[in-house]
Structure formats: structure tokens, C-alpha cells
């Protein structure tokens, strides 16, 4: 029984990996503008990430009002050979208020055919590439027409402008509704010891049964895990430290990632840091198979109470 389960899990992981072609640790580019890196520094960051086993880079058209994609495209301009070694993820569907190309008077979601097609083309121009490896709808649009989204995605796939299609921040019902019309490669969602909704609700089980691996954003609570004046963060760090010692990990950080990678839905995990060592801690976490008791100790610290 145990070996049948293990082989089913490993088959699932293999399928999920093959479908997406992304690295399990993904570099999140949301905060790149804050990093204030020159083009040469960002180019080095990308090359060192790839050397560390992180080949996938997560963008969105709205990051830095388009500036993040443009900085990334510029940083890769002088080493065009890099493009074939990396996977670029980008998202669209949120129209911000203001003067950017997609800007509007009232911030809203737009998943209409015309908007998504134009948004992908703008992303490709900024990133100086012919295709996105994965394109996601950034947030569910309350006025969405799923048939229209599926047709648009299918067309983008046929045009070769995107190589895979998925969603982000979709509920289980929203995911199932769109997936009945077109294959979805992933659902990029928030999950961390501070945000347990996907685990405690039906999101993870539903993705597992669809054989789709989620991509996790804000795994460190967007940096909250480092906070000094936060009781929950301090409690978590204490438990993570103690598990790190048991596992012989280099510090508590790989343990957070190991905790997420231990989930049966075989997630991809985004790291939102400018520090190369943070990416390496996540890669280290991928190699740590947490014992059940350690995994539950971290859940207990996350909830602040034992399991029933
Ligand atoms: N689909 C969506 O709706 C959505 C929403 C949010 C984010 N995302 C994606 O997910 C990615 C990750 O999200 P996130 O940035 O919130 O994730 P995160 O990895 O939970 O948090 C990143 C923050 O933690 C800090 N940090 C990480 N390692 C550190 C270390 N060793 N020491 C001190 N501080 C450290 C970073 O600062 P330093 O840079 O100084 O290390 C940064 O401020 C984003 O870049 C974006 O691509 C997607």
C-alpha cells in the first residue's frame, strides 16, 4: 500500500513537472524595482539563479506598471542565449488606475479577448521575447466569460505566443469551470504558515485530483516570517529552528520551503527575494523530506494550537 502511494505521488510529481517545464523553485520578480539593480546586476542575478537550479522567472504586466518586464527584457538583451535556458511566466487581467498602457479610471479586472490578447503582446514587447512559457489570468474577473477566455487562450497557444496557460487566485469552483473548457497548467495561489486557506479548504485536494500542481506565492508571508515584533512569526521561527537542527539544515529558512514541498499536490514555490542565498535555501528545502511529526509541529506553530 505504502509503495503504491509513493509511486502514485512520484508519478504525479513527474507529470506536473513535465506539463509545466518549470523549476520547482521559481524566482518572483514582483519587487524587482525596489531592488534597484543595474541591467548588468539583474543579468547576473538571472545567470546565478539558473546555475542554482532556478530557471523560472515570474512576472506580471502590472509589476512596476510594466517596468519590471521591461527591466528584465533589457537585462537579457546582451545574452540572448539565456532565453532558451529559462522559463518566463507572466500574468494579465488586472487593469490598474492611472496612465500606464493598461491604465483606467477605476481599477478593475478585464479578461475580455481584446484585452488579454493586447496584454500578452505588450508583455512580449517589454520582455523582448517571442513567447511566454506560461501565461496566467492574474485574478478571477467577476464579469468573466469562460468560453471567451478559453478561446483567447487557445488562440494565443496556436499563435505560439504562449506555451502553456493557467490562472492565479482562482477558487476551486472558478478553476473547475474554466478547466472544463481548456487545460489549465496551474493555479498560482497564496500559501504560507500565515495563510493556510488552501490547505484547510478544498483548493489543494481539488488541484491534486486534477493532477495540477499549484504555484505558491508569498511562502514567507511576504517577509513577515522575519518580523521581530510578531508573536506568530517568533513562534514559527522557534519551531522551524528546532526542526532545522533535527534535519541538519543550514538554518530555518529551507525548512519553510521543505514544509510546503512536502504537500502531496507537488507545488512550485515562488521566492520573492533579491538575495541569491534565499533562492538557494528554497532549493535546499526541496531536498529535505520532512518527517510527518515535524511537518505537524510546524502546522501547530502556524495555527497556534495542536491538531484536534
Ligand atoms: N499571483 C499573485 O497574485 C501574486 C501575489 C503576490 C506575489 N506573487 C509572486 O510571488 C513572488 C513572491 O512573493 P513575495 O515577494 O510576497 O514572497 P516572499 O518570498 O514570501 O517574501 C519576499 C520578502 O521576504 C524578504 N526575504 C526573503 N528572504 C530573506 C532573507 N533571507 N532575509 C531577509 N528578508 C528576506 C524579501 O526581502 P529581500 O529582497 O531583502 O530578501 C522580500 O521582502 C512575487 O515576486 C511574485 O512574483 C504573485
Coordinates of C-alpha atoms and ligand atoms in Angstrom, one line a residue:
X1 CA 0.0 0.0 0.0
X2 CA 2.8 2.4 1.0
X3 CA 4.8 1.8 -2.1
X4 CA 1.6 2.2 -4.4
X5 CA 1.0 5.5 -2.7
X6 CA 4.6 6.6 -3.1
X7 CA 4.7 5.6 -6.7
X8 CA 1.4 7.4 -7.4
X9 CA 2.8 10.6 -5.8
X10 CA 6.1 10.4 -7.7
X11 CA 4.1 9.9 -11.0
X12 CA 2.0 12.9 -10.1
X13 CA 5.2 15.0 -9.5
X14 CA 6.7 13.8 -12.7
X15 CA 3.5 14.7 -14.7
X16 CA 3.3 18.1 -13.0
X17 CA 6.9 18.8 -13.8
X18 CA 6.6 17.6 -17.4
X19 CA 3.4 19.6 -18.0
X20 CA 4.9 22.9 -16.9
X21 CA 8.6 22.5 -17.7
X22 CA 9.4 25.0 -14.9
X23 CA 11.8 24.7 -12.0
X24 CA 10.1 23.8 -8.7
X25 CA 11.7 26.9 -7.2
X26 CA 10.6 30.0 -9.1
X27 CA 12.2 33.5 -8.8
X28 CA 9.4 36.1 -8.2
X29 CA 10.1 39.4 -9.9
X30 CA 7.3 41.5 -8.3
X31 CA 9.7 43.5 -6.2
X32 CA 12.5 44.0 -8.8
X33 CA 12.1 47.8 -9.0
X34 CA 12.8 48.0 -5.2
X35 CA 16.0 46.0 -5.7
X36 CA 17.5 48.9 -7.7
X37 CA 19.7 46.6 -9.7
X38 CA 21.5 47.8 -12.8
X39 CA 20.9 45.8 -16.0
X40 CA 24.2 44.0 -15.5
X41 CA 23.3 43.1 -11.9
X42 CA 19.9 41.8 -12.9
X43 CA 21.6 39.8 -15.7
X44 CA 24.0 38.3 -13.1
X45 CA 21.0 37.5 -10.8
X46 CA 19.4 35.6 -13.6
X47 CA 22.5 33.7 -14.6
X48 CA 23.3 32.8 -10.9
X49 CA 19.7 31.7 -10.4
X50 CA 20.0 29.3 -13.4
X51 CA 23.3 28.0 -12.0
X52 CA 21.5 27.3 -8.7
X53 CA 18.7 25.3 -10.4
X54 CA 16.1 28.1 -10.5
X55 CA 15.3 28.6 -14.2
X56 CA 11.8 30.0 -14.0
X57 CA 11.0 33.7 -13.5
X58 CA 7.6 35.0 -12.5
X59 CA 6.3 38.3 -13.9
X60 CA 3.0 40.2 -14.3
X61 CA 2.2 43.0 -16.7
X62 CA 1.4 45.2 -13.7
X63 CA 4.6 44.7 -11.7
X64 CA 6.1 48.2 -11.6
X65 CA 3.4 49.3 -14.1
X66 CA 5.2 47.3 -16.8
X67 CA 8.7 48.4 -15.7
X68 CA 9.7 45.1 -14.2
X69 CA 9.1 43.2 -17.5
X70 CA 11.0 46.0 -19.3
X71 CA 14.0 45.9 -16.9
X72 CA 14.1 42.1 -17.3
X73 CA 14.0 42.3 -21.1
X74 CA 16.7 44.9 -21.1
X75 CA 18.9 42.8 -18.7
X76 CA 18.7 39.8 -21.1
X77 CA 19.3 41.8 -24.2
X78 CA 23.1 41.2 -24.3
X79 CA 22.9 37.4 -23.6
X80 CA 20.1 36.2 -26.0
X81 CA 21.3 32.6 -25.4
X82 CA 19.9 32.8 -21.9
X83 CA 16.3 32.8 -23.2
X84 CA 16.4 29.2 -24.2
X85 CA 17.6 28.2 -20.7
X86 CA 14.8 29.9 -18.7
X87 CA 11.1 29.9 -18.5
X88 CA 9.2 33.2 -18.3
X89 CA 5.8 33.3 -16.6
X90 CA 3.6 36.4 -16.8
X91 CA 0.1 37.3 -15.9
X92 CA -2.5 39.8 -17.0
X93 CA -6.1 40.8 -16.3
X94 CA -5.8 43.5 -13.7
X95 CA -6.2 47.0 -15.1
X96 CA -4.6 49.5 -12.7
X97 CA -5.8 53.0 -12.2
X98 CA -3.5 55.6 -13.9
X99 CA -1.6 56.4 -17.0
X100 CA 0.2 53.0 -17.8
X101 CA -0.7 51.4 -21.2
X102 CA -3.4 49.3 -19.5
X103 CA -4.4 52.1 -17.1
X104 CA -8.0 53.1 -16.5
X105 CA -10.0 55.5 -14.3
X106 CA -11.3 52.8 -11.9
X107 CA -9.1 49.8 -11.2
X108 CA -10.8 46.6 -12.4
X109 CA -10.3 43.1 -13.8
X110 CA -10.6 42.5 -17.6
X111 CA -10.4 39.1 -19.1
X112 CA -12.0 40.1 -22.4
X113 CA -10.4 38.7 -25.6
X114 CA -9.2 42.1 -26.9
X115 CA -7.6 43.0 -23.5
X116 CA -5.8 39.7 -22.9
X117 CA -4.5 39.5 -26.5
X118 CA -3.2 43.0 -26.3
X119 CA -1.7 42.5 -22.8
X120 CA 0.3 39.4 -23.9
X121 CA 1.6 41.3 -26.9
X122 CA 2.7 44.2 -24.7
X123 CA 4.4 41.8 -22.3
X124 CA 6.3 40.1 -25.2
X125 CA 7.5 43.5 -26.4
X126 CA 8.7 44.6 -23.0
X127 CA 10.4 41.2 -22.3
X128 CA 11.9 41.2 -25.8
X129 CA 10.8 37.7 -26.4
X130 CA 8.5 35.9 -28.9
X131 CA 6.7 33.7 -26.3
X132 CA 5.8 33.3 -22.7
X133 CA 6.4 29.8 -21.3
X134 CA 3.3 30.2 -19.1
X135 CA 0.6 32.8 -19.2
X136 CA -1.8 33.2 -16.2
X137 CA -5.0 35.2 -15.6
X138 CA -3.9 37.2 -12.6
X139 CA -7.2 37.3 -10.7
X140 CA -10.7 36.0 -11.3
X141 CA -12.8 38.6 -13.2
X142 CA -16.3 38.8 -11.8
X143 CA -17.6 39.6 -15.3
X144 CA -15.6 36.7 -16.9
X145 CA -16.9 34.8 -19.8
X146 CA -15.1 31.4 -19.5
X147 CA -15.8 30.4 -23.1
X148 CA -14.2 33.7 -24.3
X149 CA -11.2 33.2 -22.0
X150 CA -10.7 29.6 -23.2
X151 CA -11.0 30.7 -26.9
X152 CA -8.5 33.5 -26.4
X153 CA -6.0 31.2 -24.6
X154 CA -6.4 28.6 -27.3
X155 CA -5.7 31.2 -29.9
X156 CA -2.6 32.5 -28.1
X157 CA -1.3 28.9 -27.8
X158 CA -1.9 28.3 -31.6
X159 CA -0.1 31.6 -32.4
X160 CA 2.9 30.4 -30.4
X161 CA 2.7 33.5 -28.2
X162 CA 2.2 31.4 -25.0
X163 CA 3.3 27.8 -24.4
X164 CA 1.0 27.0 -21.5
X165 CA -2.0 28.6 -19.9
X166 CA -3.2 28.8 -16.3
X167 CA -4.8 31.0 -13.7
X168 CA -4.0 32.7 -10.4
X169 CA -6.0 33.3 -7.2
X170 CA -8.9 31.2 -8.6
X171 CA -11.3 29.4 -6.2
X172 CA -11.9 25.7 -6.7
X173 CA -15.2 26.4 -8.5
X174 CA -13.7 29.0 -10.7
X175 CA -10.8 26.7 -11.6
X176 CA -13.1 23.8 -12.4
X177 CA -15.4 25.9 -14.5
X178 CA -12.5 27.2 -16.7
X179 CA -10.8 23.8 -16.8
X180 CA -13.9 22.2 -18.2
X181 CA -13.2 24.4 -21.3
X182 CA -9.4 24.4 -21.6
X183 CA -6.4 22.7 -19.9
X184 CA -5.0 24.7 -17.0
X185 CA -1.3 24.2 -16.2
X186 CA -1.5 25.7 -12.7
X187 CA -3.3 27.9 -10.2
X188 CA -0.9 30.4 -8.6
X189 CA -2.1 31.0 -5.1
X190 CA -1.0 32.4 -1.7
X191 CA 0.0 29.8 0.9
X192 CA 2.4 30.1 3.9
X193 CA 2.3 29.3 7.6
X194 CA 0.4 32.5 7.9
X195 CA -2.1 31.7 5.2
X196 CA -3.5 28.2 5.4
X197 CA -6.7 28.6 3.5
X198 CA -5.7 26.4 0.5
X199 CA -4.8 23.6 2.9
X200 CA -7.8 23.9 5.2
X201 CA -10.3 24.4 2.3
X202 CA -10.6 22.3 -0.8
X203 CA -8.1 24.1 -3.1
X204 CA -5.2 21.7 -2.7
X205 CA -7.2 18.5 -2.8
X206 CA -9.1 19.7 -5.9
X207 CA -5.8 20.5 -7.6
X208 CA -4.3 17.1 -6.6
X209 CA -7.3 15.3 -8.0
X210 CA -7.0 17.3 -11.3
X211 CA -3.3 16.4 -11.3
X212 CA -2.4 20.0 -11.5
X213 CA 0.4 21.5 -9.3
X214 CA -0.2 24.9 -7.7
X215 CA 2.4 27.7 -7.7
X216 CA 2.7 29.2 -4.2
X217 CA 3.2 32.9 -3.7
X218 CA 4.3 34.7 -0.5
X219 CA 5.6 31.5 1.1
X220 CA 7.4 33.6 3.7
X221 CA 4.3 35.7 4.3
X222 CA 5.8 38.4 2.1
X223 CA 8.7 38.7 4.6
X224 CA 6.5 38.6 7.7
X225 CA 8.4 35.5 8.9
X226 CA 11.4 37.8 9.6
X227 CA 9.4 40.2 11.7
X228 CA 10.8 40.8 15.2
X229 CA 7.7 42.2 16.8
X230 CA 5.3 39.5 15.7
X231 CA 4.3 36.7 18.1
X232 CA 3.3 34.2 15.5
X233 CA 6.5 34.8 13.5
X234 CA 8.6 34.3 16.6
X235 CA 6.7 31.1 17.5
X236 CA 7.2 29.8 14.0
X237 CA 10.9 30.6 13.8
X238 CA 11.4 28.7 17.1
X239 CA 9.8 25.6 15.7
X240 CA 11.5 25.9 12.4
X241 CA 14.8 26.3 14.1
X242 CA 14.3 23.2 16.1
X243 CA 13.3 21.2 13.0
X244 CA 16.3 22.6 11.1
X245 CA 18.6 21.2 13.8
X246 CA 17.0 17.8 13.6
X247 CA 17.3 17.7 9.8
X248 CA 20.8 19.2 9.7
X249 CA 19.5 22.1 7.6
X250 CA 21.7 25.2 7.2
X251 CA 19.1 27.3 9.0
X252 CA 15.3 27.6 9.5
X253 CA 14.6 29.0 6.0
X254 CA 15.0 25.8 4.0
X255 CA 12.5 24.2 6.5
X256 CA 9.7 26.6 5.5
X257 CA 10.2 25.6 1.9
X258 CA 10.5 21.9 2.8
X259 CA 7.2 22.2 4.7
X260 CA 5.5 23.4 1.5
X261 CA 7.2 21.0 -0.8
X262 CA 6.1 18.1 1.4
X263 CA 2.5 18.7 0.3
X264 CA 1.0 15.9 -1.9
X265 CA -0.1 18.4 -4.5
X266 CA 3.7 18.8 -5.5
X267 CA 3.7 22.6 -5.5
X268 CA 6.1 25.0 -7.2
X269 CA 7.2 27.7 -4.8
X270 CA 8.0 31.4 -5.6
X271 CA 10.8 33.2 -3.8
X272 CA 10.5 36.9 -3.7
X273 CA 14.0 37.8 -2.6
X274 CA 16.8 39.8 -4.1
X275 CA 19.2 37.6 -2.2
X276 CA 20.7 34.6 -4.1
X277 CA 21.1 32.8 -0.8
X278 CA 17.2 32.9 -0.4
X279 CA 16.8 31.0 -3.7
X280 CA 19.5 28.5 -2.5
X281 CA 17.6 28.0 0.8
X282 CA 14.5 27.2 -1.2
X283 CA 16.4 24.7 -3.4
X284 CA 17.9 23.2 -0.2
X285 CA 14.3 22.8 1.1
X286 CA 13.4 20.8 -2.0
X287 CA 15.9 18.2 -0.9
X288 CA 14.6 17.8 2.6
X289 CA 11.8 15.2 3.2
X290 CA 10.2 16.3 6.5
X291 CA 9.0 13.6 8.9
X292 CA 5.3 13.7 9.5
X293 CA 5.8 14.7 13.1
X294 CA 8.0 17.7 12.2
X295 CA 5.5 18.7 9.5
X296 CA 2.7 18.7 12.0
X297 CA 4.8 20.6 14.6
X298 CA 5.1 23.4 12.1
X299 CA 1.4 23.3 11.4
X300 CA 0.8 23.5 15.1
X301 CA 3.1 26.6 15.4
X302 CA 1.3 28.1 12.4
X303 CA -2.1 27.7 13.9
X304 CA -1.0 28.4 17.5
X305 CA -2.9 25.2 18.7
X306 CA -2.5 21.5 18.4
X307 CA -4.4 19.4 15.8
X308 CA -7.6 18.0 17.2
Ligands
LIG1 N1 -0.3 35.8 -8.3 C1 -0.4 36.7 -7.4 O1 -1.4 37.3 -7.1 C2 0.9 37.1 -6.6 C3 0.8 37.9 -5.5 C4 2.0 38.3 -4.8 C5 3.2 37.8 -5.2 N2 3.3 37.0 -6.4 C6 4.6 36.4 -6.9 O2 5.2 35.7 -5.8 C7 6.5 36.2 -5.6 C8 6.9 36.0 -4.2 O3 6.0 36.8 -3.3 P1 6.6 37.6 -2.1 O4 7.7 38.6 -2.6 O5 5.5 38.2 -1.3 O6 7.3 36.4 -1.3 P2 8.1 36.0 -0.1 O7 9.3 35.2 -0.6 O8 7.2 35.5 0.9 O9 8.6 37.4 0.5 C9 9.7 38.2 0.0 C10 10.1 39.2 1.1 O10 10.9 38.4 2.1 C11 12.1 39.0 2.2 N3 13.2 38.0 2.4 C12 13.3 36.8 1.7 N4 14.4 36.2 2.2 C13 15.0 36.9 3.1 C14 16.2 36.8 3.9 N5 17.0 35.7 3.8 N6 16.4 37.8 4.9 C15 15.6 38.9 5.0 N7 14.5 39.1 4.2 C16 14.2 38.1 3.3 C17 12.4 39.7 0.9 O11 13.4 40.8 1.1 P3 14.8 40.8 0.4 O12 14.6 41.0 -1.1 O13 15.5 41.9 1.0 O14 15.5 39.5 0.6 C18 11.1 40.2 0.5 O15 10.7 41.5 1.1 C19 6.5 37.7 -6.1 O16 7.7 38.1 -6.5 C20 5.5 37.5 -7.3 O17 6.3 37.0 -8.4 C21 2.1 36.6 -7.0

